[in-house]
mmCIF file of C-alpha atoms and ligand atoms in Angstrom:
data_model
loop_
_atom_site.group_PDB
_atom_site.id
_atom_site.type_symbol
_atom_site.label_atom_id
_atom_site.label_comp_id
_atom_site.label_asym_id
_atom_site.label_seq_id
_atom_site.Cartn_x
_atom_site.Cartn_y
_atom_site.Cartn_z
ATOM 1 C CA MET P 1 16.587 27.936 -35.356
ATOM 2 C CA LYS P 2 18.233 29.831 -32.531
ATOM 3 C CA LYS P 3 17.449 28.540 -29.079
ATOM 4 C CA LYS P 4 15.991 31.094 -26.711
ATOM 5 C CA ASN P 5 17.374 29.563 -23.551
ATOM 6 C CA ALA P 6 20.737 28.514 -24.842
ATOM 7 C CA GLY P 7 22.922 27.652 -21.881
ATOM 8 C CA SER P 8 20.094 26.909 -19.448
ATOM 9 C CA LYS P 9 19.681 23.331 -18.291
ATOM 10 C CA PRO P 10 17.182 21.431 -20.441
ATOM 11 C CA PHE P 11 14.172 19.942 -18.658
ATOM 12 C CA LEU P 12 14.760 16.495 -20.140
ATOM 13 C CA THR P 13 18.088 14.719 -20.249
ATOM 14 C CA ASP P 14 19.120 13.659 -23.722
ATOM 15 C CA VAL P 15 19.106 9.974 -24.568
ATOM 16 C CA LYS P 16 22.868 9.632 -24.812
ATOM 17 C CA ALA P 17 23.412 11.040 -21.322
ATOM 18 C CA LEU P 18 20.649 8.761 -19.971
ATOM 19 C CA ARG P 19 22.312 5.717 -21.550
ATOM 20 C CA ASP P 20 25.779 6.655 -20.285
ATOM 21 C CA ARG P 21 24.532 7.200 -16.771
ATOM 22 C CA ALA P 22 22.525 3.975 -16.740
ATOM 23 C CA ARG P 23 25.658 1.995 -17.644
ATOM 24 C CA LYS P 24 27.586 3.469 -14.751
ATOM 25 C CA ASN P 25 27.007 2.107 -11.252
ATOM 26 C CA ILE P 26 24.761 -0.719 -12.427
ATOM 27 C CA GLY P 27 25.363 -2.330 -9.029
ATOM 28 C CA GLU P 28 22.904 0.216 -7.637
ATOM 29 C CA GLY P 29 20.031 -1.393 -9.578
ATOM 30 C CA GLY P 30 16.982 0.867 -9.766
ATOM 31 C CA VAL P 31 18.577 3.594 -7.616
ATOM 32 C CA SER P 32 19.865 5.643 -10.532
ATOM 33 C CA PHE P 33 21.290 9.131 -10.958
ATOM 34 C CA THR P 34 17.904 10.846 -10.907
ATOM 35 C CA TYR P 35 16.902 9.272 -7.581
ATOM 36 C CA LYS P 36 16.509 12.297 -5.337
ATOM 37 C CA GLY P 37 15.686 10.542 -2.103
ATOM 38 C CA ASN P 38 17.883 9.444 0.725
ATOM 39 C CA VAL P 39 18.025 5.700 0.123
ATOM 40 C CA ASP P 40 18.874 4.764 3.727
ATOM 41 C CA LYS P 41 16.002 6.877 5.028
ATOM 42 C CA ALA P 42 13.615 5.372 2.461
ATOM 43 C CA ILE P 43 14.596 1.856 3.514
ATOM 44 C CA GLU P 44 14.209 2.734 7.197
ATOM 45 C CA ILE P 45 10.707 4.124 6.564
ATOM 46 C CA LEU P 46 9.732 1.118 4.455
ATOM 47 C CA GLN P 47 10.812 -1.245 7.252
ATOM 48 C CA THR P 48 8.113 0.350 9.452
ATOM 49 C CA VAL P 49 5.585 -0.016 6.621
ATOM 50 C CA LEU P 50 6.601 -3.662 6.242
ATOM 51 C CA ALA P 51 6.143 -4.264 9.973
ATOM 52 C CA THR P 52 2.756 -2.526 9.847
ATOM 53 C CA GLU P 53 1.618 -4.767 6.996
ATOM 54 C CA ILE P 54 2.889 -7.946 8.702
ATOM 55 C CA VAL P 55 0.957 -7.038 11.854
ATOM 56 C CA CYS P 56 -2.137 -6.447 9.703
ATOM 57 C CA VAL P 57 -1.735 -9.878 8.063
ATOM 58 C CA LEU P 58 -1.461 -11.507 11.495
ATOM 59 C CA ARG P 59 -4.395 -9.635 13.007
ATOM 60 C CA TYR P 60 -6.801 -10.264 10.118
ATOM 61 C CA THR P 61 -5.723 -13.908 9.851
ATOM 62 C CA MET P 62 -6.319 -14.423 13.572
ATOM 63 C CA HIS P 63 -9.698 -12.679 13.343
ATOM 64 C CA ALA P 64 -10.720 -14.745 10.296
ATOM 65 C CA VAL P 65 -10.069 -17.889 12.326
ATOM 66 C CA ALA P 66 -11.363 -16.741 15.713
ATOM 67 C CA ALA P 67 -14.529 -14.841 14.777
ATOM 68 C CA THR P 68 -17.592 -16.572 16.161
ATOM 69 C CA GLY P 69 -21.244 -15.842 16.729
ATOM 70 C CA ILE P 70 -24.357 -15.091 14.765
ATOM 71 C CA SER P 71 -23.680 -13.866 11.229
ATOM 72 C CA SER P 72 -19.937 -14.308 11.691
ATOM 73 C CA GLU P 73 -19.482 -16.220 8.413
ATOM 74 C CA GLY P 74 -19.687 -13.153 6.178
ATOM 75 C CA VAL P 75 -17.417 -11.231 8.526
ATOM 76 C CA LYS P 76 -14.889 -14.077 8.602
ATOM 77 C CA ALA P 77 -14.795 -14.047 4.806
ATOM 78 C CA GLU P 78 -14.188 -10.303 4.838
ATOM 79 C CA PHE P 79 -11.362 -10.672 7.363
ATOM 80 C CA ALA P 80 -9.800 -13.440 5.251
ATOM 81 C CA GLN P 81 -9.989 -11.290 2.131
ATOM 82 C CA HIS P 82 -8.298 -8.418 3.954
ATOM 83 C CA ALA P 83 -5.589 -10.759 5.279
ATOM 84 C CA LYS P 84 -4.839 -11.750 1.690
ATOM 85 C CA GLU P 85 -4.627 -8.138 0.540
ATOM 86 C CA GLU P 86 -2.404 -7.166 3.491
ATOM 87 C CA GLN P 87 -0.128 -10.010 2.462
ATOM 88 C CA GLU P 88 0.093 -8.536 -1.038
ATOM 89 C CA HIS P 89 1.063 -5.178 0.490
ATOM 90 C CA MET P 90 3.648 -6.905 2.664
ATOM 91 C CA SER P 91 5.249 -8.521 -0.392
ATOM 92 C CA ALA P 92 5.196 -5.309 -2.442
ATOM 93 C CA VAL P 93 6.902 -3.346 0.345
ATOM 94 C CA ALA P 94 9.501 -6.097 0.887
ATOM 95 C CA GLU P 95 10.225 -6.087 -2.862
ATOM 96 C CA ARG P 96 10.662 -2.327 -2.822
ATOM 97 C CA ILE P 97 13.125 -2.506 0.096
ATOM 98 C CA ASN P 98 15.059 -5.088 -1.876
ATOM 99 C CA GLN P 99 15.033 -2.905 -5.011
ATOM 100 C CA LEU P 100 16.476 -0.036 -2.987
ATOM 101 C CA GLY P 101 19.299 -2.283 -1.836
ATOM 102 C CA GLY P 102 17.982 -3.086 1.645
ATOM 103 C CA LYS P 103 17.107 -6.325 3.363
ATOM 104 C CA PRO P 104 13.431 -6.584 4.311
ATOM 105 C CA ASP P 105 13.154 -7.041 8.081
ATOM 106 C CA PHE P 106 10.820 -9.987 8.767
ATOM 107 C CA ASN P 107 12.327 -10.644 12.184
ATOM 108 C CA PRO P 108 9.467 -11.432 14.591
ATOM 109 C CA SER P 109 11.538 -10.029 17.436
ATOM 110 C CA GLY P 110 10.560 -6.376 17.912
ATOM 111 C CA LEU P 111 7.928 -6.580 15.181
ATOM 112 C CA ALA P 112 5.142 -4.982 17.247
ATOM 113 C CA SER P 113 7.275 -1.960 18.167
ATOM 114 C CA ARG P 114 8.399 -1.425 14.557
ATOM 115 C CA ALA P 115 4.797 -1.387 13.294
ATOM 116 C CA ALA P 116 2.480 1.626 13.286
ATOM 117 C CA SER P 117 -0.648 -0.484 13.733
ATOM 118 C CA GLU P 118 -1.391 -2.786 16.650
ATOM 119 C CA TYR P 119 -2.047 -6.496 16.780
ATOM 120 C CA GLY P 120 -4.964 -6.042 19.196
ATOM 121 C CA ASP P 121 -6.648 -8.311 21.678
ATOM 122 C CA ALA P 122 -10.280 -8.335 20.643
ATOM 123 C CA GLY P 123 -12.694 -10.700 22.334
ATOM 124 C CA ASN P 124 -15.873 -10.572 20.314
ATOM 125 C CA LEU P 125 -16.831 -9.896 16.722
ATOM 126 C CA VAL P 126 -17.698 -6.226 17.162
ATOM 127 C CA GLU P 127 -14.462 -5.578 19.061
ATOM 128 C CA MET P 128 -12.541 -7.221 16.235
ATOM 129 C CA ILE P 129 -14.209 -5.017 13.652
ATOM 130 C CA LYS P 130 -13.464 -1.927 15.754
ATOM 131 C CA GLU P 131 -9.816 -2.889 16.197
ATOM 132 C CA ASN P 132 -9.442 -3.413 12.472
ATOM 133 C CA LEU P 133 -11.087 -0.094 11.723
ATOM 134 C CA ILE P 134 -8.750 1.697 14.143
ATOM 135 C CA ALA P 135 -5.712 -0.084 12.681
ATOM 136 C CA GLU P 136 -6.770 0.875 9.152
ATOM 137 C CA ARG P 137 -7.220 4.494 10.173
ATOM 138 C CA ILE P 138 -3.727 4.539 11.690
ATOM 139 C CA ALA P 139 -2.267 3.001 8.518
ATOM 140 C CA ILE P 140 -4.150 5.505 6.319
ATOM 141 C CA ASP P 141 -2.835 8.506 8.283
ATOM 142 C CA HIS P 142 0.669 7.091 8.327
ATOM 143 C CA TYR P 143 0.714 6.322 4.590
ATOM 144 C CA ARG P 144 -0.725 9.717 3.629
ATOM 145 C CA GLU P 145 2.181 11.352 5.450
ATOM 146 C CA LEU P 146 4.684 9.034 3.801
ATOM 147 C CA ILE P 147 3.219 9.724 0.344
ATOM 148 C CA ARG P 148 3.783 13.439 0.971
ATOM 149 C CA TYR P 149 7.309 12.716 2.187
ATOM 150 C CA PHE P 150 8.268 10.653 -0.873
ATOM 151 C CA GLY P 151 6.645 13.169 -3.236
ATOM 152 C CA ASP P 152 8.962 13.493 -6.216
ATOM 153 C CA ARG P 153 12.000 12.377 -4.213
ATOM 154 C CA ASP P 154 11.003 8.808 -4.958
ATOM 155 C CA PRO P 155 7.958 8.501 -7.247
ATOM 156 C CA GLY P 156 8.306 4.692 -7.424
ATOM 157 C CA THR P 157 7.873 4.267 -3.676
ATOM 158 C CA ARG P 158 5.217 6.964 -3.595
ATOM 159 C CA THR P 159 3.171 5.263 -6.327
ATOM 160 C CA MET P 160 3.383 1.922 -4.536
ATOM 161 C CA LEU P 161 2.183 3.550 -1.310
ATOM 162 C CA GLU P 162 -0.630 5.322 -3.147
ATOM 163 C CA GLY P 163 -1.838 1.952 -4.450
ATOM 164 C CA ILE P 164 -1.717 0.510 -0.939
ATOM 165 C CA LEU P 165 -3.465 3.556 0.526
ATOM 166 C CA VAL P 166 -6.469 3.127 -1.779
ATOM 167 C CA VAL P 167 -6.894 -0.462 -0.570
ATOM 168 C CA GLU P 168 -6.534 0.578 3.100
ATOM 169 C CA GLU P 169 -9.274 3.156 2.558
ATOM 170 C CA GLU P 170 -11.498 0.408 1.141
ATOM 171 C CA HIS P 171 -10.657 -1.767 4.154
ATOM 172 C CA ALA P 172 -11.597 1.019 6.562
ATOM 173 C CA ASN P 173 -14.835 1.517 4.676
ATOM 174 C CA ASP P 174 -15.603 -2.231 4.786
ATOM 175 C CA MET P 175 -15.013 -2.297 8.557
ATOM 176 C CA HIS P 176 -17.137 0.770 9.025
ATOM 177 C CA ASP P 177 -19.984 -0.834 7.042
ATOM 178 C CA LEU P 178 -19.739 -4.011 9.119
ATOM 179 C CA LEU P 179 -19.862 -1.989 12.294
ATOM 180 C CA VAL P 180 -22.965 -0.173 11.143
ATOM 181 C CA ALA P 181 -24.522 -3.512 10.162
ATOM 182 C CA HIS P 182 -23.736 -5.052 13.559
ATOM 183 C CA GLU P 183 -24.298 -2.100 15.858
ATOM 184 C CA GLY P 184 -26.780 -0.084 13.863
ATOM 185 C CA LYS P 185 -24.622 3.044 14.122
ATOM 186 C CA PRO P 186 -21.148 4.225 13.203
ATOM 187 C CA MET P 187 -18.914 4.095 16.271
ATOM 188 C CA LEU P 188 -16.094 6.436 15.411
ATOM 189 C CA ARG P 189 -17.968 9.420 14.060
ATOM 190 C CA LYS P 190 -17.802 12.436 16.345
HETATM 191 FE FE1 FE2 K 1 -2.144 -3.102 4.003
HETATM 192 FE FE1 FE2 K 2 -5.798 -2.768 5.408
#
C-alpha cells in the first residue's frame, strides 16, 4: 500500500531507532533523546520543591509534638500523618533530582530561603492549623505552576508533581476542616 505522507516524519519512532538511541549515552540514565526539557533548569526547580517539602516535614513534625490543649490528640495525629506524607514527597523529589543527574540539596544552611513554604512560628493549636493551611495553599499554587511548566517537556517530573499536588490538596482540605471544627467558621474564605 502506498503511504500518503511518505517523507513526513512519523509520529512514533520505530523500535530499531529507539533501541539504537537508548544504547548511546547510557551515562545519562533516564534523560534520553526524547527528553525535551532543560535538565539543569528542571534540577534547579526541583531543588526548591525539595526544600519546600523538607520545611513541610519539619513544620508538621514540630506541630505534631508541640500541639496541646483540649481535643489536641486528633489534631496531633493528623499533623503526624501529614509529616509522614511530606516525607514521602521529599524522598520522591530527591529521587527525581538524582535520576536527572543532580545531587539533592539537603543542606540545612539556606533551607528556609530555598523553600516556597514557611516554617512558621505558631503558638496555639488554631494558629498551627492556619499556618499549615497557608503553607499548603502556597505549595498548591507553586506546584500547579510547575506542572504547567513541565507539561510535555518532562512528563515524568510532571506526573510526580501531579501526584504530590493531589495529596497537598487533601492536606489543605484537612486543615480547613480542622479549622472549621475548632473555630466554627472557615478563616480564609473571602
Ligand atoms: Fe508535600
Ligand atoms: Fe502538604
